[in-house]
Short mmCIF file of C-alpha atoms and ligand atoms in Angstrom, two decimals:
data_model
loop_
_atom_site.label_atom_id
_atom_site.label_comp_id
_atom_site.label_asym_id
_atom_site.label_seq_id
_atom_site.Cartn_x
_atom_site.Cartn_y
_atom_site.Cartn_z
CA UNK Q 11 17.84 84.76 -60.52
CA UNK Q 12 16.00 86.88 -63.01
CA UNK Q 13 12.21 87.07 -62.10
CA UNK Q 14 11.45 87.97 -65.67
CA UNK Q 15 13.62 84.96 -66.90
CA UNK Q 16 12.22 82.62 -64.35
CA UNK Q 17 8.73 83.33 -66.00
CA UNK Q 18 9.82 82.83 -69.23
CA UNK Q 19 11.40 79.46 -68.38
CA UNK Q 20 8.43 78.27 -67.20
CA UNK Q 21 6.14 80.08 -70.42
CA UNK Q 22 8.52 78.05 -72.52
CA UNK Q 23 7.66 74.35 -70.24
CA UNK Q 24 11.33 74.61 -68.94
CA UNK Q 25 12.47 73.13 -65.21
CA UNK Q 26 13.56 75.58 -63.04
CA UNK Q 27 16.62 74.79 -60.13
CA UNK Q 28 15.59 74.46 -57.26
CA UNK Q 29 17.92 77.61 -55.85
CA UNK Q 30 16.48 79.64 -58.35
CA UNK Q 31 12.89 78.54 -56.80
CA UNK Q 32 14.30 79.48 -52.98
CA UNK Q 33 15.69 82.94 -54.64
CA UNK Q 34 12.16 83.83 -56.09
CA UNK Q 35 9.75 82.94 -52.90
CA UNK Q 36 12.14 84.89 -50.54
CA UNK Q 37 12.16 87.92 -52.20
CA UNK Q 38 8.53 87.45 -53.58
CA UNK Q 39 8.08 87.36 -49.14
CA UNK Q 40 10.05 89.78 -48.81
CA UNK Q 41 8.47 92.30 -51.14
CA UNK Q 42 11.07 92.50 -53.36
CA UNK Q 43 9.50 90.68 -56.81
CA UNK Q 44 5.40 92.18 -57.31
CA UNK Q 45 2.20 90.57 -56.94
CA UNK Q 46 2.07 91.03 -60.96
CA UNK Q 47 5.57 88.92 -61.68
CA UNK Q 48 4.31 86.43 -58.75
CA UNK Q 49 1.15 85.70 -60.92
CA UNK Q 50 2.30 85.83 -64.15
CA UNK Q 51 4.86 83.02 -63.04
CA UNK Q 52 1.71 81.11 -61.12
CA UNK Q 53 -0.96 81.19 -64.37
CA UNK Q 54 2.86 79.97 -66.16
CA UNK Q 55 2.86 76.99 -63.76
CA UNK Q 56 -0.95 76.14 -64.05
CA UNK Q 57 -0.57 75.98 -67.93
CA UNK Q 58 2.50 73.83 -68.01
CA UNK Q 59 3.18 71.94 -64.87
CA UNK Q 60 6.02 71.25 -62.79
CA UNK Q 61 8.30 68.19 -62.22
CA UNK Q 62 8.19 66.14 -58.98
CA UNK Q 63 11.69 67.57 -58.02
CA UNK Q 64 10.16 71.10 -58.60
CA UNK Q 65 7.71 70.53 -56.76
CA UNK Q 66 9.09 69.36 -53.95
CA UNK Q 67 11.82 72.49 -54.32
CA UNK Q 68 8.69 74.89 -54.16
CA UNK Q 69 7.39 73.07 -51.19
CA UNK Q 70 10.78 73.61 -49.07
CA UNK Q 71 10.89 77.05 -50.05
CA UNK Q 72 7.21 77.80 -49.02
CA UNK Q 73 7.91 75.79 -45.89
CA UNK Q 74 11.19 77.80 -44.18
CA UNK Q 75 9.69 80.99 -45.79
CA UNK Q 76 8.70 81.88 -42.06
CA UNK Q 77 8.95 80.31 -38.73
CA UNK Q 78 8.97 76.40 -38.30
CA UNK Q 79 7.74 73.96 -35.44
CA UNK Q 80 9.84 70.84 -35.04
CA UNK Q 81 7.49 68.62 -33.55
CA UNK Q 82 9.40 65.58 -33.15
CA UNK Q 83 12.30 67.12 -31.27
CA UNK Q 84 9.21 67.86 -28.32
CA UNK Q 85 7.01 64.55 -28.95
CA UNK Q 86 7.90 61.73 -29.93
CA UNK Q 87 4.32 59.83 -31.21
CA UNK Q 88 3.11 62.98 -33.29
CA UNK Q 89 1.30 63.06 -36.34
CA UNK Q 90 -0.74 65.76 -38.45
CA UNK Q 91 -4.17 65.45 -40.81
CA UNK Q 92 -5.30 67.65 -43.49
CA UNK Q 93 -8.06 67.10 -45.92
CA UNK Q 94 -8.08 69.05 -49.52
CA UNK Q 95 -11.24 70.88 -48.75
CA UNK Q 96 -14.96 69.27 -49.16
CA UNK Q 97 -18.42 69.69 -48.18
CA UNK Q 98 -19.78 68.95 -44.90
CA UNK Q 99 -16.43 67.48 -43.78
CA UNK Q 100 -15.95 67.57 -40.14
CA UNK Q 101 -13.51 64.46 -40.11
CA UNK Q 102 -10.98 66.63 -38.50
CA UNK Q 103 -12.78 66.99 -35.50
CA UNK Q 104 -13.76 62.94 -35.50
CA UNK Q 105 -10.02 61.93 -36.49
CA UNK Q 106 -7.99 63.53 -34.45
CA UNK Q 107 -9.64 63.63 -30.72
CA UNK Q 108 -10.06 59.36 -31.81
CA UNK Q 109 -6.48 59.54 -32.58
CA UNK Q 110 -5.34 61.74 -29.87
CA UNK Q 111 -6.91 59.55 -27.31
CA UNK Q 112 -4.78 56.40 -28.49
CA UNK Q 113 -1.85 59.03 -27.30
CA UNK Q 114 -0.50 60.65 -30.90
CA UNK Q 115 -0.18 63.76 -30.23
CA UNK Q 116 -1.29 66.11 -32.59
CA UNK Q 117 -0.90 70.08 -33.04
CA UNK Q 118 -3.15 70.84 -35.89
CA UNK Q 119 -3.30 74.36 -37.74
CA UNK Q 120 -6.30 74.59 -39.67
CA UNK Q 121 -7.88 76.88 -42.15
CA UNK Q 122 -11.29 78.67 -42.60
CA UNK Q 123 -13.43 77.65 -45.10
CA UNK Q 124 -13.60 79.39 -49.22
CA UNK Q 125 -16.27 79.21 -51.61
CA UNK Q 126 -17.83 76.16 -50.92
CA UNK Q 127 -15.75 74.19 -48.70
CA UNK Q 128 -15.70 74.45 -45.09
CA UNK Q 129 -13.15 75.04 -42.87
CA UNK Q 130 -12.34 73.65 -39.19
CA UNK Q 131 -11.63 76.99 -37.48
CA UNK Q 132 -15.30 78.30 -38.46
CA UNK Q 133 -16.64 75.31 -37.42
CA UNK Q 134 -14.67 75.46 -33.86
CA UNK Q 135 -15.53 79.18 -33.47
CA UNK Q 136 -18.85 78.55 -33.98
CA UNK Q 137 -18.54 77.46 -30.43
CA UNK Q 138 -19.39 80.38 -27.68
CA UNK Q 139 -15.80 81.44 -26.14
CA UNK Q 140 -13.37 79.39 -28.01
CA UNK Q 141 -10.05 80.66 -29.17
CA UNK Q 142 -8.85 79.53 -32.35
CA UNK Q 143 -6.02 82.07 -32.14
CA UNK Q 144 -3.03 81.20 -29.90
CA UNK Q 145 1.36 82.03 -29.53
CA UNK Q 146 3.51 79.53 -30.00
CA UNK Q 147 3.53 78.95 -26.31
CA UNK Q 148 0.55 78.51 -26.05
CA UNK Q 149 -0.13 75.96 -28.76
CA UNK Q 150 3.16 73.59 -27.32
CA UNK Q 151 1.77 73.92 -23.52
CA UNK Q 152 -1.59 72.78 -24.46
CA UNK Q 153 -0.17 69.98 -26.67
CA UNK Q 154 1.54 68.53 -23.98
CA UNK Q 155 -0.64 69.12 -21.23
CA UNK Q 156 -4.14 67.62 -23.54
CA UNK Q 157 -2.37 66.13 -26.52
CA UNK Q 158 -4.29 67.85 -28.98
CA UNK Q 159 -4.78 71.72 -30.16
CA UNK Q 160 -6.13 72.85 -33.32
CA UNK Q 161 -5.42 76.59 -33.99
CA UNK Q 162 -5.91 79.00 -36.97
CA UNK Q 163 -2.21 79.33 -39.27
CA UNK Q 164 -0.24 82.05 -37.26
CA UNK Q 165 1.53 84.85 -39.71
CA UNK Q 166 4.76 83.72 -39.42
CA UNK Q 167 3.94 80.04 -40.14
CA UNK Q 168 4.75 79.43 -44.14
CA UNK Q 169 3.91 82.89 -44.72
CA UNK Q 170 4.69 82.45 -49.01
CA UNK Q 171 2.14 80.35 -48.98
CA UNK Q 172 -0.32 82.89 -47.07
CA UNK Q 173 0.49 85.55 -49.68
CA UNK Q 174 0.54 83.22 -52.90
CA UNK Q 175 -2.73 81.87 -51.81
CA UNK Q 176 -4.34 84.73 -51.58
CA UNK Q 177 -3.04 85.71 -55.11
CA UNK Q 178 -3.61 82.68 -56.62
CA UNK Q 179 -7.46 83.12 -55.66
CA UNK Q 180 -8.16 86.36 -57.79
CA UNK Q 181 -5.72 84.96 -60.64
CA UNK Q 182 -7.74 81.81 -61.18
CA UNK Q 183 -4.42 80.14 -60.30
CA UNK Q 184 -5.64 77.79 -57.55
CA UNK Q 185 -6.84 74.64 -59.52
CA UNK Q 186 -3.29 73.01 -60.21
CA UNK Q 187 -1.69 69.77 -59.18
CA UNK Q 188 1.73 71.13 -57.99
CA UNK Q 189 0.37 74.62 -56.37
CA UNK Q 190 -2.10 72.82 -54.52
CA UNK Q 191 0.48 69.86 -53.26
CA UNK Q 192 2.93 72.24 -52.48
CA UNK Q 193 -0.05 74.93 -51.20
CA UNK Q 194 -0.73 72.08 -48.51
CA UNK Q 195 2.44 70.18 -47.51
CA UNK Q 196 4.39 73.51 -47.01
CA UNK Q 197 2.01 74.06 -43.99
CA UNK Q 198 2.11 70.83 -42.95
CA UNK Q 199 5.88 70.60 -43.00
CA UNK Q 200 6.47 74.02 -41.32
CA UNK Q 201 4.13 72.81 -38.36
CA UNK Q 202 6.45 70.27 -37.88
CA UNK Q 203 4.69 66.77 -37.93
CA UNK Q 204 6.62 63.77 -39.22
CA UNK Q 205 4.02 61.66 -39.63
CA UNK Q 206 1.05 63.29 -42.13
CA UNK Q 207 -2.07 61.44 -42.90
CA UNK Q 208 -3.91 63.13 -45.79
CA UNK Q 209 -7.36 63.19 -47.13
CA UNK Q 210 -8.06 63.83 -50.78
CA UNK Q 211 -11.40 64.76 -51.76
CA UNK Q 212 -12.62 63.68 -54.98
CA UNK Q 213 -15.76 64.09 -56.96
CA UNK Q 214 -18.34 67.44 -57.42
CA UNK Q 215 -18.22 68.88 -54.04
CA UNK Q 216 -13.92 68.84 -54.25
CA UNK Q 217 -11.12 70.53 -56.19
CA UNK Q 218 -10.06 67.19 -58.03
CA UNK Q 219 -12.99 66.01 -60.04
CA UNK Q 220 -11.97 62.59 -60.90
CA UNK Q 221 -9.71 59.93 -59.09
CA UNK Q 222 -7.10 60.07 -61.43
CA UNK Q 223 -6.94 63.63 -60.49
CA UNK Q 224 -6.65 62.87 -56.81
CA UNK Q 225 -4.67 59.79 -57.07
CA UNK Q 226 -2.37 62.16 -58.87
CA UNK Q 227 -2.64 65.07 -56.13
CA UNK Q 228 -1.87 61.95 -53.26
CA UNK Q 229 1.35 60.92 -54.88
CA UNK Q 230 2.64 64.04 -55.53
CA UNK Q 231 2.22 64.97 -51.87
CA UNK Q 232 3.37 61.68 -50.36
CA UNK Q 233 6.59 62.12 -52.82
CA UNK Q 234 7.15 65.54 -51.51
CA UNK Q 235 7.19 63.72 -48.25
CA UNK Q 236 9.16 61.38 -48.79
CA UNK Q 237 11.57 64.00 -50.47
CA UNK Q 238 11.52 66.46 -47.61
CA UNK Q 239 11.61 63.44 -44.63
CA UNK Q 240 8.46 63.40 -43.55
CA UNK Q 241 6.36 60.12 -43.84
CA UNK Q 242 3.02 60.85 -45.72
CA UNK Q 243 -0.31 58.05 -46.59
CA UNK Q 244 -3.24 59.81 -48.38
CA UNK Q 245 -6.73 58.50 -48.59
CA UNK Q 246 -8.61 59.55 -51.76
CA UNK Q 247 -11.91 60.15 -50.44
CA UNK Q 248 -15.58 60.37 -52.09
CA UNK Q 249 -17.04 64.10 -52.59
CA UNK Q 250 -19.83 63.58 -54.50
CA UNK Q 251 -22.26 63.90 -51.85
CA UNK Q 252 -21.75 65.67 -48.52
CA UNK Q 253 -19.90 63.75 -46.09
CA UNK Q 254 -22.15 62.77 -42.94
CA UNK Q 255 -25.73 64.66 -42.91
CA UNK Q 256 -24.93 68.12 -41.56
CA UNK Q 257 -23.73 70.78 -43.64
CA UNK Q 258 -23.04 74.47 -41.65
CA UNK Q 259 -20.69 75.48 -38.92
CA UNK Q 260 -22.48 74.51 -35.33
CA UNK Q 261 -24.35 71.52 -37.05
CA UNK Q 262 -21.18 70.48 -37.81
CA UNK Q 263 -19.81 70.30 -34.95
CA UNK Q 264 -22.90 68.60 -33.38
CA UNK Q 265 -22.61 65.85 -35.71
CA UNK Q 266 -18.76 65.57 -34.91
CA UNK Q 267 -19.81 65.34 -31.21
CA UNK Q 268 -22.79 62.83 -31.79
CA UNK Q 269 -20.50 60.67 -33.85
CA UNK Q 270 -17.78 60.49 -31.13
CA UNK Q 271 -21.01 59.27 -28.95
CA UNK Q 272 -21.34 56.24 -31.51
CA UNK Q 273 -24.65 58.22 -32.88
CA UNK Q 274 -23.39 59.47 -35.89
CA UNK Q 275 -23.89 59.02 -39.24
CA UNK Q 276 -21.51 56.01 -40.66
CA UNK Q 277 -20.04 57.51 -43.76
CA UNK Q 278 -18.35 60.30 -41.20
CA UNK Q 279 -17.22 57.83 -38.59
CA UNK Q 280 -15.67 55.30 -40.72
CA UNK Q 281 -13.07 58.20 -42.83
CA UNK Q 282 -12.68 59.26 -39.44
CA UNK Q 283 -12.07 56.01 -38.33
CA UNK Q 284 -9.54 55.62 -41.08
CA UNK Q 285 -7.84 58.32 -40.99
CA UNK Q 286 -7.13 57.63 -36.99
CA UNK Q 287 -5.95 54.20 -37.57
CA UNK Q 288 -3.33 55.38 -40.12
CA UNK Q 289 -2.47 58.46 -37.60
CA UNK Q 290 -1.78 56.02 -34.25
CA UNK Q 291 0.24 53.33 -36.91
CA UNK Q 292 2.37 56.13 -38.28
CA UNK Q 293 2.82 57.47 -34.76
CA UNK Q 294 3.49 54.46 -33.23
CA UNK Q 295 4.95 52.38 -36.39
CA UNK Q 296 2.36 49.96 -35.60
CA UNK Q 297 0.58 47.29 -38.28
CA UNK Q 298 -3.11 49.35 -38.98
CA UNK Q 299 -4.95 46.13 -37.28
CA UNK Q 300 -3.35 46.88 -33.49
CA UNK Q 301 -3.96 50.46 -34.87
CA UNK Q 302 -7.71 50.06 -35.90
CA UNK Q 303 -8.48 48.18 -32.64
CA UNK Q 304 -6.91 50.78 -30.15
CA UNK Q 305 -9.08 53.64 -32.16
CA UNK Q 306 -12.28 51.23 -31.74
CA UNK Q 307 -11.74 51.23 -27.99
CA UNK Q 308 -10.97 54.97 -28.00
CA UNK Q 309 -14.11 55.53 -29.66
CA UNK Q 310 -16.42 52.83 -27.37
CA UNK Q 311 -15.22 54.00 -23.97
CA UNK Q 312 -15.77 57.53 -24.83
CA UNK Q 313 -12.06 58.74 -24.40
CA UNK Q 314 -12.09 60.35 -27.51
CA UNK Q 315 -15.19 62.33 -26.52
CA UNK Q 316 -12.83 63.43 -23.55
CA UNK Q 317 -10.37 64.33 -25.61
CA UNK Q 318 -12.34 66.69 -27.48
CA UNK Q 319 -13.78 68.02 -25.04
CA UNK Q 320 -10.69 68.90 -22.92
CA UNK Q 321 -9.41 70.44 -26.41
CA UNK Q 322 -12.28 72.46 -26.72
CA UNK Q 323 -12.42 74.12 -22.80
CA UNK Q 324 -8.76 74.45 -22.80
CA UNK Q 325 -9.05 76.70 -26.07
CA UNK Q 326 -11.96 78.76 -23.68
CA UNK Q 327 -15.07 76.97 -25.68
CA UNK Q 328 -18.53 76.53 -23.69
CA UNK Q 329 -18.99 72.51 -23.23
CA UNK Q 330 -20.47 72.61 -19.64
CA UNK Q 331 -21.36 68.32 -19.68
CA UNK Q 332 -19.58 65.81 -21.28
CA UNK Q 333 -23.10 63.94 -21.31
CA UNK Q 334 -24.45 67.09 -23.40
CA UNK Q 335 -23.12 68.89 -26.49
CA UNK Q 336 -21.04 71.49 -26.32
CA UNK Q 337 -23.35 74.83 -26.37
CA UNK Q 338 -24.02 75.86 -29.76
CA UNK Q 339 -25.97 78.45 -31.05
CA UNK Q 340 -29.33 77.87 -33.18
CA UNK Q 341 -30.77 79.60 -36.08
CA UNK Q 342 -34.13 81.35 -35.66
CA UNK Q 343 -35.93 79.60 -38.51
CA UNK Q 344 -36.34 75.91 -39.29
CA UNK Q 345 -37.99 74.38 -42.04
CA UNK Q 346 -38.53 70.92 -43.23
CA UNK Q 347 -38.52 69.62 -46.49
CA UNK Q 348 -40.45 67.18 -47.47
CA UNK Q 349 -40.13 64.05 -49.93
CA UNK Q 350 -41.73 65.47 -53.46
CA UNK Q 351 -41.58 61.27 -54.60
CA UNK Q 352 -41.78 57.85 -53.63
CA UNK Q 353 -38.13 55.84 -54.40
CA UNK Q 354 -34.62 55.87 -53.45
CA UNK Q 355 -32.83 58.92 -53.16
CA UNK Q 356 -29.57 58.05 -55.68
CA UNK Q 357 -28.23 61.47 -55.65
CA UNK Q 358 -27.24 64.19 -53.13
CA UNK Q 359 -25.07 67.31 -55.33
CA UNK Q 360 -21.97 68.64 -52.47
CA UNK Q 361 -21.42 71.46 -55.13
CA UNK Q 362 -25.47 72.55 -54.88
CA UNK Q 363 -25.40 71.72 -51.05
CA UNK Q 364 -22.03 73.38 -50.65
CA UNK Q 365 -23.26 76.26 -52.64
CA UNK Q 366 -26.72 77.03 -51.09
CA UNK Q 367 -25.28 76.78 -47.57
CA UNK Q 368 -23.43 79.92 -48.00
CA UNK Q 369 -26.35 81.59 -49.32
CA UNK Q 370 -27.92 80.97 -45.89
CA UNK Q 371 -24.64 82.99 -44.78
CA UNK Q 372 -22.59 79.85 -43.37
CA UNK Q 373 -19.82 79.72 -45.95
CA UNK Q 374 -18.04 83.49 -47.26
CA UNK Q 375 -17.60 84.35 -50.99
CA UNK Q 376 -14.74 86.37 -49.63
CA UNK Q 377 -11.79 86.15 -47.17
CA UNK Q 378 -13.08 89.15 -45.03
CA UNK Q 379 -17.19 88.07 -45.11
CA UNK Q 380 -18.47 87.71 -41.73
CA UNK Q 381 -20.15 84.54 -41.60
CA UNK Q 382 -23.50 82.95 -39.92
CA UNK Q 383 -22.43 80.04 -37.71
CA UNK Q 384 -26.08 78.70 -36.79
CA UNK Q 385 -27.25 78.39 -40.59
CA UNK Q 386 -26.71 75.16 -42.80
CA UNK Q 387 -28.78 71.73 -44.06
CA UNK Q 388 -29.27 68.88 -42.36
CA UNK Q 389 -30.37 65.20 -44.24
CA UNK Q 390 -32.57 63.38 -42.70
CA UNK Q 391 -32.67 60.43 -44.94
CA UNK Q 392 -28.92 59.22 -46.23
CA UNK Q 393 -28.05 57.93 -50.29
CA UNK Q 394 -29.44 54.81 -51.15
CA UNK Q 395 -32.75 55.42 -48.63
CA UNK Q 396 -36.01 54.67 -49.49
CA UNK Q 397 -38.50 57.23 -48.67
CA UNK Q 398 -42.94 57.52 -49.11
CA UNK Q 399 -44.04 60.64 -50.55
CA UNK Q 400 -44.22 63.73 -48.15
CA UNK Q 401 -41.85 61.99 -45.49
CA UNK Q 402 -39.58 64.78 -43.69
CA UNK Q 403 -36.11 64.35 -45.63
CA UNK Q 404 -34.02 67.43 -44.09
CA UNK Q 405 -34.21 70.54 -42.54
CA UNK Q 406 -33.14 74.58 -43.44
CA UNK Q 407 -31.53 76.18 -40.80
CA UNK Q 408 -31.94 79.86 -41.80
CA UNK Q 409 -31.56 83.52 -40.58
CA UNK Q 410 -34.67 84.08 -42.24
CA UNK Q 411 -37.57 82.61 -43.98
CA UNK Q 412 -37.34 83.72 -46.56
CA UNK Q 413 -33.83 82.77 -47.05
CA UNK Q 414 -35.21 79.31 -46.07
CA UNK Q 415 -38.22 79.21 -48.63
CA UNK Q 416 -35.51 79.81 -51.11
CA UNK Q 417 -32.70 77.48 -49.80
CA UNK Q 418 -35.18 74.84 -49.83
CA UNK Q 419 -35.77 75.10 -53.21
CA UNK Q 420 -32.07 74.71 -54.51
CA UNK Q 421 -31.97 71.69 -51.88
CA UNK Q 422 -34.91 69.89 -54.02
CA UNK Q 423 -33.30 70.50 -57.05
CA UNK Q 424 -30.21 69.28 -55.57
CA UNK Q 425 -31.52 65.79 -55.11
CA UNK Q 426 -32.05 63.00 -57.17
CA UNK Q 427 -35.22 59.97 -56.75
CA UNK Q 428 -35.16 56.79 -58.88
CA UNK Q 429 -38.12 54.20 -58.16
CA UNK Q 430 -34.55 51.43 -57.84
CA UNK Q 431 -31.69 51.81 -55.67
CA UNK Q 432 -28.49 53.18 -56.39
CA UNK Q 433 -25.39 51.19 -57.17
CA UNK Q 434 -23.56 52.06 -54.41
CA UNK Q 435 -20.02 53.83 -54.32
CA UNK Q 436 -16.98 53.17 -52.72
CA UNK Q 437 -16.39 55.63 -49.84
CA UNK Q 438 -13.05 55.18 -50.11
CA UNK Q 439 -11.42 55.05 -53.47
CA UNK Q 440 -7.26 54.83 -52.65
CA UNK Q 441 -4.77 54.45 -50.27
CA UNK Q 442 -1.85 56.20 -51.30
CA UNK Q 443 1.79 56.18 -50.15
CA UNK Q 444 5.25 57.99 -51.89
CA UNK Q 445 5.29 53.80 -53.57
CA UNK Q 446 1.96 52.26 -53.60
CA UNK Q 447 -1.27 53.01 -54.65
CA UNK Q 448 -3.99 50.29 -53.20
CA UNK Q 449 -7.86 51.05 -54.54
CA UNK Q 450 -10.30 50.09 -52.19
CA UNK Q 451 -12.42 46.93 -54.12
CA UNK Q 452 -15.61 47.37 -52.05
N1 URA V 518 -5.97 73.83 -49.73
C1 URA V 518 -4.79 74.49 -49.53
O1 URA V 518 -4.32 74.61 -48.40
N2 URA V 518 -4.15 74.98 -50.59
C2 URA V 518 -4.60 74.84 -51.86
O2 URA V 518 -3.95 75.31 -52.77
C3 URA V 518 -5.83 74.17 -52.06
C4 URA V 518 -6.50 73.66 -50.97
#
C-alpha cells in the first residue's frame, strides 16, 4: 500500500480494500505515514464518503490498533453505552448504575468533554478523590467485585483512534458519518462489550443536526456491529435543548444522583430509563417489557443508587451517606435569573447553553485547558412551562460575578417565550438496529 495512492483513491471517490485500510492505520500508529498524509486522506474521506464495508474495515483496524478487552470471555451478561456527545447529558451516570443493578455488568471507558459537549470523566472527577485513571487490573477486579467501573480510555486502548482524533480536530475533519461511526465503535469494540446500546444525539446542541443525519450515523454503527459480531441498538435522541436542567460538571452529577432518588427531572430519567432497559435485554436476551420492569424496581428500591455509589468509593470518590449526595464542590457566586415575560417558555438553545457554560470555565476550548468543575446553569422552569413575569427561572453558577452578570445575559438570549404553548417534541425520535429502524409516534 502506497499512502500517496491510497489518498488519491479516495480524492478520486474510489473504495479502498480493506487490507490496504489495516496497512495504512498501522503504520500511520506506528509513525511510519505523517500527520500531513493522515489528514490529507481524512479531509479525502469527509468530502467523498466511504462504503459500509469500508467502514466497517476502518473500524477493525482502529479497534486491534492497540490492546483489546474481551469482555465476554470474563462475564457473561455484559453490555456497554456510549452517547455521540450532547449538552447537559449525564445519562451515563443514570443508565448504567440502573442497568448495573439489574446485574449487566458493565466496564465503561469514557471520554472528557470538547467544545461544547460534556464528557463523563469531568463530570466524575468533579468529585473530591475519585480516580478516573486505572490498569487493566484494576478496571476487571472492580468489575467483578461492583459490576460497574467507568474509567478514562487508557493509551493502549484503540490508540489510531486517539491519534486520528486528535488530528481530525485541527483539520476540521471531525464532522463525517463514517469517521465518527468508526471514531466511536472502534472504542467500543476494543473494550470488549458484545452487547452496545448507543445514544445518538440529534438537533443544535449535537454533531448530527437533523434525524436523517442521526438515523444515518445509528445504522452505520449498528451495521458495523453486526459486521464485526457485536450486537448494537441505537436510540436517536433529542438535542435541541439540554437534556435534564443542569448543565456543568458537579451539577451534573447532582442531578444524576437526585434522579436515581426518583427526584429528577423526567426528560433525564426516562433516556436513562431507556437506554437501561435495552442494556439488561441485550445482556440477558430478554423481551424489553421483563427488561423495563426489572430497571423500574432497580430504580424504586434504590439499588441503583447503591450501585453508583459503590462505583464511585471504590474509584476513591467522597460519598460519605447514601441518604446525602456525594460531596461536591460549589461555586462562589450564584445568581438568579429572572423571567423577563409572562408565557410559555418554547425554546431552550443546547448550542448557546453548551457554549456559555464553558465561558464560566466548565467546558475546555482545548484538550490541555484546565477546567472549573463547580461552574454551570441550572433551569429552574423546564420547556413547555408557564411562568409570571420576574419568577426565578435558573441560576449562574460562576467563579466570578462578573462572569455571572455576563453568562446571564447569553442565558436570556438563549431562551425563547410565546404567550401559547409549545407543540411538544418527541424525546425520542428512533430506535435503531443493523435491520430496523422504528420512529417513536409520540
Ligand atoms: N465521539 C467520538 O468518540 N468520536 C467522534 O468522532 C465524534 C464523537
Amino acid at each position: 500500500m502506497n499512502p500517496i495512492d491510497l489518498i488519491q483513491e479516495k480524492k478520486e471517490n474510489r473504495a479502498h480494500l480493506a487490507s490496504d485500510l489495516e496497512e495504512f492505520v498501522r503504520a500511520y500508529v506506528n509513525h511510519v505515514i505523517p500527520d500531513y498524509q493522515m489528514a490529507a486522506w481524512l479531509m479525502a474521506v469527509c468530502l467523498n464518503g466511504m462504503t459500509q464495508a469500508e467502514t466497517s474495515a476502518l473500524t477493525r483496524a482502529m479497534a486491534t490498533s492497540g490492546a483489546t478487552l474481551d469482555l465476554g470471555s470474563h462475564f457473561l451478561h455484559s453490555a456497554d453505552k456510549h452517547s455521540t456527545g450532547g449538552v447537559g447529558d449525564k445519562t451515563t451516570l443514570v443508565a448504567v448504575p440502573l442497568a448495573a443493578a439489574c446485574g449487566v455488568k458493565v466496564a465503561k471507558m469514557s471520554g472528557r468533554g470538547l467544545g461544547h459537549t460534556g464528557g463523563t470523566i469531568d463530570k466524575l472527577e468533579s468529585i473530591p478523590g475519585l480516580r478516573t485513571t486505572l490498569g487493566t487490573a484494576e478496571f476487571l477486579a472492580q468489575l467483578a467485585e461492583t459490576g460497574l467501573v467507568i474509567a478514562g480510555q487508557t493509551a493502549n486502548l484503540a490508540p489510531a483512534d486517539k491519534m486520528m482524533y486528535a488530528l481530525r480536530d485541527v483539520t476540521a475533519t471531525v464532522a463525517s458519518e463514517p469517521l465518527i461511526a468508526a471514531s466511536i465503535m472502534s472504542k467500543k469494540i476494543a473494550a470488549g462489550a458484545k452487547h452496545i446500546v448507543l445514544d445518538v444525539k440529534c438537533g443544535q446542541g449535537a454533531f448530527m443536526k437533523t434525524v436523517e443525519e442521526a438515523v444515518r450515523l445509528a445504522q452505520t454503527m449498528a451495521e458495523i456491529g453486526e459486521r464485526l459480531g457485536r450486537q448494537v441498538v441505537a436510540y436517536v435522541t433529542n438535542m435541541n435543548r439540554p437534556l435534564g436542567r443542569a448543565v456543568g460538571n458537579a451539577l451534573e452529577v447532582a442531578e444524576a444522583v437526585a434522579t436515581l432518588k426518583g427526584e429528577g427531572p423526567a426528560d433525564l430519567l426516562a433516556v436513562g430509563v431507556t437506554l437501561a432497559t435495552e442494556m439488561v435485554s441485550l445482556a440477558f436476551a430478554k423481551p424489553l417489557p421483563n427488561a423495563r420492569s426489572e430497571v423500574n424496581e432497580a430504580l424504586a428500591s434504590g439499588a441503583a443508587l447503591a450501585r453508583l455509589r459503590a462505583m464511585i468509593v471504590r474509584q476513591g470518590g467522597a460519598w460519605d451517606d447514601l441518604a446525602q449526595a456525594p460531596r461536591l464542590p460549589k461555586a462562589p457566586v450564584t445568581l438568579p435569573l429572572y423571567a423577563p415575560t409572562e408565557g410559555y417558555l418554547t425554546g431552550i438553545d443546547a448550542l448557546a447553553i453548551g457554549r456559555l457554560v464553558m465561558s464560566l470555565g466548565a467546558g475546555r476550548t482545548r484538550k490541555e485547558d484546565e477546567i472549573d468543575p463547580r461552574t454551570g446553569v441550572v433551569m429552574g422552569v423546564a420547556l413547555g412551562e408557564r411562568v409570571a413575569v420576574g419568577d426565578t427561572i435558573a441560576h449562574v453558577h460562576a467563579r466570578s460575578e462578573a462572569e455571572a452578570q455576563a453568562a446571564l445575559h447569553h442565558l436570556a438570549d438563549a431562551l425563547s417565550w410565546s404567550p401559547v404553548p409549545p407543540r411538544p417534541t418527541p424525546l425520542i425520535y428512533a430506535r435503531v438496529t443493523a435491520t430496523h429502524i422504528e420512529y417513536d409516534n409520540d
